[in-house]
Backbone as a printed PyTorch tensor [residue, N CA C, xyz], in Angstrom:
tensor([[[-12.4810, -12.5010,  24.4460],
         [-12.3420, -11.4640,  23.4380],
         [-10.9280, -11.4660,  22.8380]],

        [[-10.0160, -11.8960,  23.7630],
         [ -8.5860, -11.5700,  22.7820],
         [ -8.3570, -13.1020,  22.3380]],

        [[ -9.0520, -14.1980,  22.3690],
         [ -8.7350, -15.0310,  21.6200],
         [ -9.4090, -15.2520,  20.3730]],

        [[-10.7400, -14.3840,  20.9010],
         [-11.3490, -14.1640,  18.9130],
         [-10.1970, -13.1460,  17.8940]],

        [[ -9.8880, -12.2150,  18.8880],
         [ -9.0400, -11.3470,  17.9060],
         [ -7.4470, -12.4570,  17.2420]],

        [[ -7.2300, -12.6990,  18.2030],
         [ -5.8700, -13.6550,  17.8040],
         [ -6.1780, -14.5490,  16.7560]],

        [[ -7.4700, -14.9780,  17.1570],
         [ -7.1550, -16.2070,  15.5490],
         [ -7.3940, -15.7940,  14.4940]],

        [[ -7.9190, -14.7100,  14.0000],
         [ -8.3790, -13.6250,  13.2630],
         [ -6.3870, -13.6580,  12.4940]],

        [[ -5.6870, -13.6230,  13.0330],
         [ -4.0330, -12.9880,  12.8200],
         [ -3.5970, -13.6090,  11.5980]],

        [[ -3.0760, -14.8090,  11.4840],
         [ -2.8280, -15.7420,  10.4850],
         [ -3.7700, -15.1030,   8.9470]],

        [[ -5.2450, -14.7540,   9.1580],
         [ -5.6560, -14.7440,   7.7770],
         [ -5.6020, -13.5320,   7.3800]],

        [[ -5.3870, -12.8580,   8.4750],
         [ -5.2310, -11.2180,   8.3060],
         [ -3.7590, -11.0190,   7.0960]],

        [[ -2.6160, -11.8650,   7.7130],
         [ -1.4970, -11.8110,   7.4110],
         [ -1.7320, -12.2050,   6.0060]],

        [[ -1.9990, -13.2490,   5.7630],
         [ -2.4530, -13.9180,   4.5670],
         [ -3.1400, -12.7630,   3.0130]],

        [[ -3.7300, -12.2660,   3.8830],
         [ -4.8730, -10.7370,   3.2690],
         [ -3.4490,  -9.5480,   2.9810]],

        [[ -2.5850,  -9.7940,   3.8420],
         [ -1.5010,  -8.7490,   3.4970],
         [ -0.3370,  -9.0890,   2.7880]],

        [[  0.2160, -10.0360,   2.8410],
         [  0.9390, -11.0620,   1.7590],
         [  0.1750, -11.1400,   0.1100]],

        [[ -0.9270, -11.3810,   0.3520],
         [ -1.5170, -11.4920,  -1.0480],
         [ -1.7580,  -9.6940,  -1.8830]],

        [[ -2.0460,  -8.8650,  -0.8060],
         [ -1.7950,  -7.7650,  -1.6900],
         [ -0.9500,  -7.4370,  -2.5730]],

        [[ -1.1280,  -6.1620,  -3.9910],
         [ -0.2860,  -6.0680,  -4.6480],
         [  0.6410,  -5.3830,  -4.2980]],

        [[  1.6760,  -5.4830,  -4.6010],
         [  2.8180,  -4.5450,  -3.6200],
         [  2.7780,  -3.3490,  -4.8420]],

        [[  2.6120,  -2.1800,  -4.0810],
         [  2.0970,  -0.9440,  -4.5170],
         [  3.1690,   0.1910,  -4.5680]],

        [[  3.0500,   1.3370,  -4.9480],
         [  4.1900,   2.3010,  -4.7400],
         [  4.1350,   3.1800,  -3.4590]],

        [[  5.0410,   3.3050,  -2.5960],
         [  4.5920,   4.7640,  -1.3890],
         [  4.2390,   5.6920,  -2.4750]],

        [[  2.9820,   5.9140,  -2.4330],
         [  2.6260,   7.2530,  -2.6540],
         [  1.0880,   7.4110,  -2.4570]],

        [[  0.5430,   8.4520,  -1.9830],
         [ -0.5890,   8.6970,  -1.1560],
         [ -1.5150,   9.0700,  -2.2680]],

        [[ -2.5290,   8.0350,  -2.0470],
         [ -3.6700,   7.9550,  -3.2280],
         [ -5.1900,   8.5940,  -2.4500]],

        [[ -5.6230,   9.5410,  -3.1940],
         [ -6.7890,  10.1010,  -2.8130],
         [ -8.1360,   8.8910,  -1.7330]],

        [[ -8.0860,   7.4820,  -2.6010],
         [ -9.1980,   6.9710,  -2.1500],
         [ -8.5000,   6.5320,  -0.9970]],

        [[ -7.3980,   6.7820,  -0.3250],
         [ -7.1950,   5.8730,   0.7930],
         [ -7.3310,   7.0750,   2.2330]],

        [[ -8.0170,   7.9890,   1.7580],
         [ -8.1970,   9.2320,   3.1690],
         [ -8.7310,   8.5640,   4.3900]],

        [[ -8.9590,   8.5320,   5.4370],
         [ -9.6670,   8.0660,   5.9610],
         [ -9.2980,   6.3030,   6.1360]],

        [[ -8.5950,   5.7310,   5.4680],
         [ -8.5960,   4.3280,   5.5920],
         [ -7.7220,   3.8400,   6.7700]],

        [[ -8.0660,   3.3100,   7.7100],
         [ -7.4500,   2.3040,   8.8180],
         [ -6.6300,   0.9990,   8.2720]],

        [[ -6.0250,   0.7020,   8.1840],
         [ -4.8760,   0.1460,   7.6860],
         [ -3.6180,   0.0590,   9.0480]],

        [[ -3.0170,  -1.2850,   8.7100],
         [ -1.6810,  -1.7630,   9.1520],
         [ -0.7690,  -1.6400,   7.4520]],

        [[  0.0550,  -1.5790,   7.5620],
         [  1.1060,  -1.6620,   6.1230],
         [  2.3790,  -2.1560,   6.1440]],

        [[  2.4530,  -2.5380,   5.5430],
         [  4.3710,  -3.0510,   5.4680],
         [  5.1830,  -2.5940,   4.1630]],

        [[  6.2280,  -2.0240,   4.0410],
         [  7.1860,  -1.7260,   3.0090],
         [  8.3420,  -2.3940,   3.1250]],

        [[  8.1780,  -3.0790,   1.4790],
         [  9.5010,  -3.9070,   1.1390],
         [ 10.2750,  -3.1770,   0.4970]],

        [[ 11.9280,  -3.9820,   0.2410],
         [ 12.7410,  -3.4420,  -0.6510],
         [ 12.7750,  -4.5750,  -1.1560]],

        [[ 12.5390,  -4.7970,  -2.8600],
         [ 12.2900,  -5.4800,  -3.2930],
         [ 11.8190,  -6.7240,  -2.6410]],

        [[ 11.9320,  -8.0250,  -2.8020],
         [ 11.0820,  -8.7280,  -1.5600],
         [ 11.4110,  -8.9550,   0.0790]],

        [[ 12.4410,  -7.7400,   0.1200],
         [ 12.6320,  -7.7100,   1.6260],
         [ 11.9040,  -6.8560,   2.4510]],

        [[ 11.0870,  -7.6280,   3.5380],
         [ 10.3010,  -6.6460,   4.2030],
         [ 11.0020,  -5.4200,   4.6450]],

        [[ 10.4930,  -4.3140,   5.0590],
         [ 11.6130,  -3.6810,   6.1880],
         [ 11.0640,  -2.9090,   7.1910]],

        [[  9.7620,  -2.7720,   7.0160],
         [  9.2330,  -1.4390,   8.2660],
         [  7.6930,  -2.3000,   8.1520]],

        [[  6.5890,  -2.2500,   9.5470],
         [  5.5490,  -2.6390,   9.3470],
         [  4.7220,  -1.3390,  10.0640]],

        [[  3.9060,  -0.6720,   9.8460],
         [  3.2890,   0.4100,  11.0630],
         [  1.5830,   0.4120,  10.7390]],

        [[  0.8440,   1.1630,  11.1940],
         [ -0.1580,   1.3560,  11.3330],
         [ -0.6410,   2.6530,  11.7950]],

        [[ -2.3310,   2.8020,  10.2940],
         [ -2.3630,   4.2880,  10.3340],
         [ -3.7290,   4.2240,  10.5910]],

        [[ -4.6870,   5.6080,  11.1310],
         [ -6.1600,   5.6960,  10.5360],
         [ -6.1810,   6.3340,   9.5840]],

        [[ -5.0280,   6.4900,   8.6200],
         [ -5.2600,   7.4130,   7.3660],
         [ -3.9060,   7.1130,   6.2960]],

        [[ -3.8550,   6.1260,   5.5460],
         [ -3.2700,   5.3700,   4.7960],
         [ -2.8630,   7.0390,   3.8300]],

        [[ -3.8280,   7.3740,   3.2720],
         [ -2.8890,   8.1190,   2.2460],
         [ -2.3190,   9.5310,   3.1930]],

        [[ -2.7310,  10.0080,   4.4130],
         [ -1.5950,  10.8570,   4.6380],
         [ -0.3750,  10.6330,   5.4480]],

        [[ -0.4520,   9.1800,   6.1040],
         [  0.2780,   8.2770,   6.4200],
         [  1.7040,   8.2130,   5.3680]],

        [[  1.3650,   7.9740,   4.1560],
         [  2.2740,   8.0300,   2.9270],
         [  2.9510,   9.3200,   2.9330]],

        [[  2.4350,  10.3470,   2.5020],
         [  2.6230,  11.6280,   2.1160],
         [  3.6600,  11.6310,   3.6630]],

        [[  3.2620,  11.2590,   4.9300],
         [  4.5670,  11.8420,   5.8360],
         [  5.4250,  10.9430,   5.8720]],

        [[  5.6000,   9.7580,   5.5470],
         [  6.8970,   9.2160,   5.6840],
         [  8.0890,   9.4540,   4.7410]],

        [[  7.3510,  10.1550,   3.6780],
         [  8.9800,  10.8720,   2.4280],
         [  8.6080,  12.9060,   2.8700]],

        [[  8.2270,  13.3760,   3.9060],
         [  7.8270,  14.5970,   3.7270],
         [  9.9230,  14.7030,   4.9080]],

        [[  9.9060,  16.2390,   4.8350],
         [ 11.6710,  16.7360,   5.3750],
         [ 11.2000,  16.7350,   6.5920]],

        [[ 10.4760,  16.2710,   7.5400],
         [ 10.1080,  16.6560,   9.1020],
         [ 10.3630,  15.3710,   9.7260]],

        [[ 11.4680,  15.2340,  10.5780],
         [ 11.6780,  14.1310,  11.3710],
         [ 10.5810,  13.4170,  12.3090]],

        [[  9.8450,  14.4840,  12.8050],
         [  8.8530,  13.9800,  13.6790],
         [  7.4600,  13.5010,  12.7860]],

        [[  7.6450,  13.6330,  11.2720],
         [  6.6400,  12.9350,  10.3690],
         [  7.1710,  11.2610,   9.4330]],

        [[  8.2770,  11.5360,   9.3570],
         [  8.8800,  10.9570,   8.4930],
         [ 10.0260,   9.9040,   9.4450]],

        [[  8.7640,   9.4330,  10.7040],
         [  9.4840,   8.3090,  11.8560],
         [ 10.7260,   7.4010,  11.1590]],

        [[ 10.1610,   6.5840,  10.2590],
         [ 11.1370,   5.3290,   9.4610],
         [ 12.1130,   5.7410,   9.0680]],

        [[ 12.1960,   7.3270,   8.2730],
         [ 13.4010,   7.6440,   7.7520],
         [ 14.3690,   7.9840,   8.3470]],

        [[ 13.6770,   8.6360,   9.9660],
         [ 14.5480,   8.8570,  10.9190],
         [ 15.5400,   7.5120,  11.3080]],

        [[ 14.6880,   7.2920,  11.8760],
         [ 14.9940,   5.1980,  12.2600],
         [ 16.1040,   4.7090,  11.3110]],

        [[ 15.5640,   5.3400,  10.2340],
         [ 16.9170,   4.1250,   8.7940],
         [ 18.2520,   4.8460,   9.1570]],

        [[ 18.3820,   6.1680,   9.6870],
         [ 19.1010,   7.2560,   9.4950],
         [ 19.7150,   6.6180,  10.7520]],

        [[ 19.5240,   6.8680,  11.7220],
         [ 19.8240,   6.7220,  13.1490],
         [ 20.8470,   5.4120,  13.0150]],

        [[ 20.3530,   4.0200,  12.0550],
         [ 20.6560,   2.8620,  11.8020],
         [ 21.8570,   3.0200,  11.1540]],

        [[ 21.6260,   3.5810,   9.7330],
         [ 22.9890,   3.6620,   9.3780],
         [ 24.3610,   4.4830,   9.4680]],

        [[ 23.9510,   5.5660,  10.3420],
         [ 24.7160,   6.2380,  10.4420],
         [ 25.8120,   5.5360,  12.1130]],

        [[ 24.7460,   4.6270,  13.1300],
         [ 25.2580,   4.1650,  14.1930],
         [ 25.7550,   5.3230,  15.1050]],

        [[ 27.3060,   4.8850,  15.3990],
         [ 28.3530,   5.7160,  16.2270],
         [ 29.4620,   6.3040,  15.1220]],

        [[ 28.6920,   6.5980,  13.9350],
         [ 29.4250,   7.8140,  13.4110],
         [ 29.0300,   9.3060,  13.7360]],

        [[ 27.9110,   9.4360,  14.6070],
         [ 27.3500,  10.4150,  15.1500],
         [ 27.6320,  10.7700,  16.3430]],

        [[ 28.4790,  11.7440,  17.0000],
         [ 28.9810,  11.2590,  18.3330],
         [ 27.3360,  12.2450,  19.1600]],

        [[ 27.4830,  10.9960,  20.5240],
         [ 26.1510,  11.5930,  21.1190],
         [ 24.7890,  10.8990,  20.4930]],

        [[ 24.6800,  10.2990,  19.5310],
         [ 23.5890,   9.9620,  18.7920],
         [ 22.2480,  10.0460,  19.4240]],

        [[ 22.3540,   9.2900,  20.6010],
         [ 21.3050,   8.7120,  21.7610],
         [ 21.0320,   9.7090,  22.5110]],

        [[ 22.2760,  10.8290,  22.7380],
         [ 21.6010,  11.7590,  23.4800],
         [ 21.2940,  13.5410,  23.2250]],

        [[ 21.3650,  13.5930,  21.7550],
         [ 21.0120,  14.7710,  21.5390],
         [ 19.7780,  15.1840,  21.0290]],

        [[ 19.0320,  14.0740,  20.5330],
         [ 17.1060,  14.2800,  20.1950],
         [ 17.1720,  14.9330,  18.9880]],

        [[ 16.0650,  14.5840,  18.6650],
         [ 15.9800,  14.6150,  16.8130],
         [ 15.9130,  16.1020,  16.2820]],

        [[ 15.6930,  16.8180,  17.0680],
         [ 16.1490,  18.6060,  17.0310],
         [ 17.5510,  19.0110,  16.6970]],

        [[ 18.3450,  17.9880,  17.6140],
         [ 19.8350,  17.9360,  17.7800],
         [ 20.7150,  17.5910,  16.7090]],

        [[ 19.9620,  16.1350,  16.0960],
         [ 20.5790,  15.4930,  15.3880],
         [ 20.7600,  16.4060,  13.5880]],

        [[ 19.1260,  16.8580,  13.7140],
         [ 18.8810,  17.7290,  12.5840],
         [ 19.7920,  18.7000,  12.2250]],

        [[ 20.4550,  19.5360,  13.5210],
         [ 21.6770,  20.4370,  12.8440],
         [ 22.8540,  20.2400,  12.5790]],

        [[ 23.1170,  18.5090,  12.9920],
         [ 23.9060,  18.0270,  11.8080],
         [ 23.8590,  17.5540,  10.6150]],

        [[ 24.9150,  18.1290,   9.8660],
         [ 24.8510,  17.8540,   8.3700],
         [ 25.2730,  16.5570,   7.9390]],

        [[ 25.7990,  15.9150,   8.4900],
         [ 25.6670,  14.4920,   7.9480],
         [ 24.3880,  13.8610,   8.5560]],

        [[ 24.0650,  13.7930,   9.4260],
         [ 22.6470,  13.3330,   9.6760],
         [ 21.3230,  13.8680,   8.8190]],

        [[ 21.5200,  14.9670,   8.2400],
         [ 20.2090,  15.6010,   7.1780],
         [ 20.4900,  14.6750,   6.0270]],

        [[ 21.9770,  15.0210,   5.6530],
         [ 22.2070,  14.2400,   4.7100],
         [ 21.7420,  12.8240,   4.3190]],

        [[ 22.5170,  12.1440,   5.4580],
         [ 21.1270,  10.6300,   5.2140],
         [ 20.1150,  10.4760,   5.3110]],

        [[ 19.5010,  10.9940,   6.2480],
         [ 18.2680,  11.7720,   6.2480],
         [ 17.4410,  11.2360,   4.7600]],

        [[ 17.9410,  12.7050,   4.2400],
         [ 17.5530,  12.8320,   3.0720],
         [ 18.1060,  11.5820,   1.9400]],

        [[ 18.7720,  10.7300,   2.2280],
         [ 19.1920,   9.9160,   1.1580],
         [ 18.0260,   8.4300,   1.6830]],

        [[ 17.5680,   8.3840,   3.0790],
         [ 17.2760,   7.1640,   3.4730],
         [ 15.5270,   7.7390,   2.5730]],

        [[ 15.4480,   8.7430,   3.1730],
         [ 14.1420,   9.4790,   2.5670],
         [ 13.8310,   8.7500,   0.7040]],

        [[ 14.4740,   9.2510,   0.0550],
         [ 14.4130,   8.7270,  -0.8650],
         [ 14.5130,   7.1050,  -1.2820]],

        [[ 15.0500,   6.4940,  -0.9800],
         [ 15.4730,   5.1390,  -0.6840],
         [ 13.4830,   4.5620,  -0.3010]],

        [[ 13.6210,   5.3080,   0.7180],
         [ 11.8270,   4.6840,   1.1240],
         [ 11.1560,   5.2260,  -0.1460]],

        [[ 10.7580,   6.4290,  -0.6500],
         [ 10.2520,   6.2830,  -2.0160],
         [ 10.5230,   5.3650,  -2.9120]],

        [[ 11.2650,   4.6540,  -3.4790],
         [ 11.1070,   3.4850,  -4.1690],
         [ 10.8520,   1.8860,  -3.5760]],

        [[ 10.4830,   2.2110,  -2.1740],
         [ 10.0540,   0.8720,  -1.8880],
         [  8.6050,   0.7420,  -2.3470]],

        [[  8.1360,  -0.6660,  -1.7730],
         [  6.8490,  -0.8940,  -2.3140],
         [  5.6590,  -0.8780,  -0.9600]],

        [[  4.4630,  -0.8570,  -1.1510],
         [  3.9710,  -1.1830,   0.4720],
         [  2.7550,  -2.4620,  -0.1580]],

        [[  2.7480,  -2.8750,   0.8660],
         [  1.5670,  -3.6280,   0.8750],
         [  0.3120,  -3.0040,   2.2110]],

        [[ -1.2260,  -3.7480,   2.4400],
         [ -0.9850,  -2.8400,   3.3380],
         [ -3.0910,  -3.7870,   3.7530]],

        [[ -3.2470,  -3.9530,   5.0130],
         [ -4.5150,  -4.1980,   5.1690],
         [ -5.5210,  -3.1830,   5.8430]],

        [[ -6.5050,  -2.9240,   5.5320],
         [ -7.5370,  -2.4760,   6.2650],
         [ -8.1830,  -3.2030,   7.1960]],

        [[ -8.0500,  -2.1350,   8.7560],
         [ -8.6440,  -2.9760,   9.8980],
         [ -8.9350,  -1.5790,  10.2990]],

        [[-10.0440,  -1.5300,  10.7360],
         [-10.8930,  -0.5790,  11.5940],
         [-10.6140,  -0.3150,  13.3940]],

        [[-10.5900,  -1.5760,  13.9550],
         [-10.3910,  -1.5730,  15.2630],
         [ -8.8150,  -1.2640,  15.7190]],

        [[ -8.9260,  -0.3690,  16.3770],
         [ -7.5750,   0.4040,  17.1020],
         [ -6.8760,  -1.3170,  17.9890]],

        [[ -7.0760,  -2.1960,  18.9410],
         [ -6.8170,  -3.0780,  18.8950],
         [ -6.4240,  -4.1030,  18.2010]],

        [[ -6.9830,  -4.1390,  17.2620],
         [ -6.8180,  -5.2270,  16.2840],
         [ -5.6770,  -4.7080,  15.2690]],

        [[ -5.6070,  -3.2160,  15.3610],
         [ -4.4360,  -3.0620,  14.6990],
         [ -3.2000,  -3.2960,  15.3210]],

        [[ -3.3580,  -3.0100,  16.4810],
         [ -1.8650,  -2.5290,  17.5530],
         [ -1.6900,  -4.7110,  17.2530]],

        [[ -2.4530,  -5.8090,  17.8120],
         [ -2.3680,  -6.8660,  17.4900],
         [ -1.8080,  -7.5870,  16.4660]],

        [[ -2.2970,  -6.9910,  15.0080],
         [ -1.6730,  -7.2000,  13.8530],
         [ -0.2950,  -6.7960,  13.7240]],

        [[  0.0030,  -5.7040,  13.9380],
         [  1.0700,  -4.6940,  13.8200],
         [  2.2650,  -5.5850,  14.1680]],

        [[  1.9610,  -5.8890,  15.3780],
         [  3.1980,  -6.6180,  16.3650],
         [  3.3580,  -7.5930,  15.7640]],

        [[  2.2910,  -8.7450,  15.1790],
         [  2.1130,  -9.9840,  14.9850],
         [  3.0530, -10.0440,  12.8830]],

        [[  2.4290,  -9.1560,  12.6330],
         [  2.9140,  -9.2090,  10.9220],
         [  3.9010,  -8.5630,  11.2280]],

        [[  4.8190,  -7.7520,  12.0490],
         [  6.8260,  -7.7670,  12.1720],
         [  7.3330,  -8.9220,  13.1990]],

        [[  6.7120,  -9.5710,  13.3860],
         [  6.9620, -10.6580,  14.0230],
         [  7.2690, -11.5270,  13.0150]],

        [[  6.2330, -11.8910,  12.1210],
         [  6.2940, -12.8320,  10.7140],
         [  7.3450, -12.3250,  10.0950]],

        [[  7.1690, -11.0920,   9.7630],
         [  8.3770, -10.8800,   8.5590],
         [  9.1220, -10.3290,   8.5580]],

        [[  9.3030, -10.1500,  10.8170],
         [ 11.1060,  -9.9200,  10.7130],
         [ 11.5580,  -8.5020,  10.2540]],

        [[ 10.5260,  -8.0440,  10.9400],
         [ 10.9700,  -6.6500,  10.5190],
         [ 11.8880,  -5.6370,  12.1720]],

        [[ 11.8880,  -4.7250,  12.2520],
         [ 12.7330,  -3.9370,  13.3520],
         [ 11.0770,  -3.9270,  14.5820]],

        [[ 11.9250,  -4.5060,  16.0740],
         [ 10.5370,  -4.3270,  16.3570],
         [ 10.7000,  -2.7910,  17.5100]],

        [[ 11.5330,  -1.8080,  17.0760],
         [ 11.7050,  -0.5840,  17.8820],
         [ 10.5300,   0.3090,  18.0810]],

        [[  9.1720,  -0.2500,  17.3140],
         [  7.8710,   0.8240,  17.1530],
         [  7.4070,   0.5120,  18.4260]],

        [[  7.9790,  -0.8430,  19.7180],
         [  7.2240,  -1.3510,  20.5600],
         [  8.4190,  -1.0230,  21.5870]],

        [[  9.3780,  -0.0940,  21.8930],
         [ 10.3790,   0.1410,  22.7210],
         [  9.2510,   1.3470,  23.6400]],

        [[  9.6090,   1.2870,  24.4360],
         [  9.5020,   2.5490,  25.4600],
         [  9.7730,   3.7040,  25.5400]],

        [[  9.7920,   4.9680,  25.8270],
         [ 10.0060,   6.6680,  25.2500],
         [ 10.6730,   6.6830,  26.9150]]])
């Protein structure tokens, strides 16, 4: 069984490369849609994740709630580094009542609104978590969605 799913990977990728690279923004027909996705900045990949619901998937990654808007956190966390003293150990509650951290926050926030996504439909909860790993593997994206809590 996991070597039918594996060879399946390559054309999957192929199916997501060839999509049109689209705008983040959450389109009615995609309710309900199972999907892996990737968002570029211009042709640079930068984030790959996976949803069972593509368009409200969208709608939370530019919404002001850290615990919706994972990537923006992530970009935030990234660029801000050890200009944050404590970074690692005050939790995203913590980080929020600082004002330079909202601040980028809110600037990385926007920044992801003008990227583009591409994005495949896959139904099976496996086959996504498979893809997921396998297409930021290809294109080199951050692989922190697979770190430990």
């Amino acid at each position: 069984q996991f070597s039918s799913r594996v060879i399946a990977l390559p054309d999957r990728f192929e199916q997501l490369m060839q999509c049109e690279l689209l705008p983040i923004a959450p389109r009615p027909e995609w309710k309900a849609l199972k999907a892996v996705y990737a968002f570029f900045e211009g042709d640079t990949p930068c984030y790959v994740g996976r949803t069972r619901n593509l368009h409200g998937r969208m709608t939370r990654h530019v919404v002001n709630s850290h615990n919706s808007a994972t990537f923006a956190f992530k970009e935030t966390k990234r660029s801000l580094g050890t200009k944050i003293e404590n970074i690692q150990a005050r939790g995203r509650s913590g980080l929020f009542l600082d004002e330079t951290f909202q601040a980028e926050f809110q600037i990385q926030k926007q920044r992801i609104r003008l990227m583009k996504l591409r994005f495949v439909p896959i139904e099976d909860a496996l086959d996504q978590y498979l893809f997921e790993l396998y297409a930021a593997l290809e294109l080199g994206t951050p692989l922190d969605e697979f770190d430990t809590h």
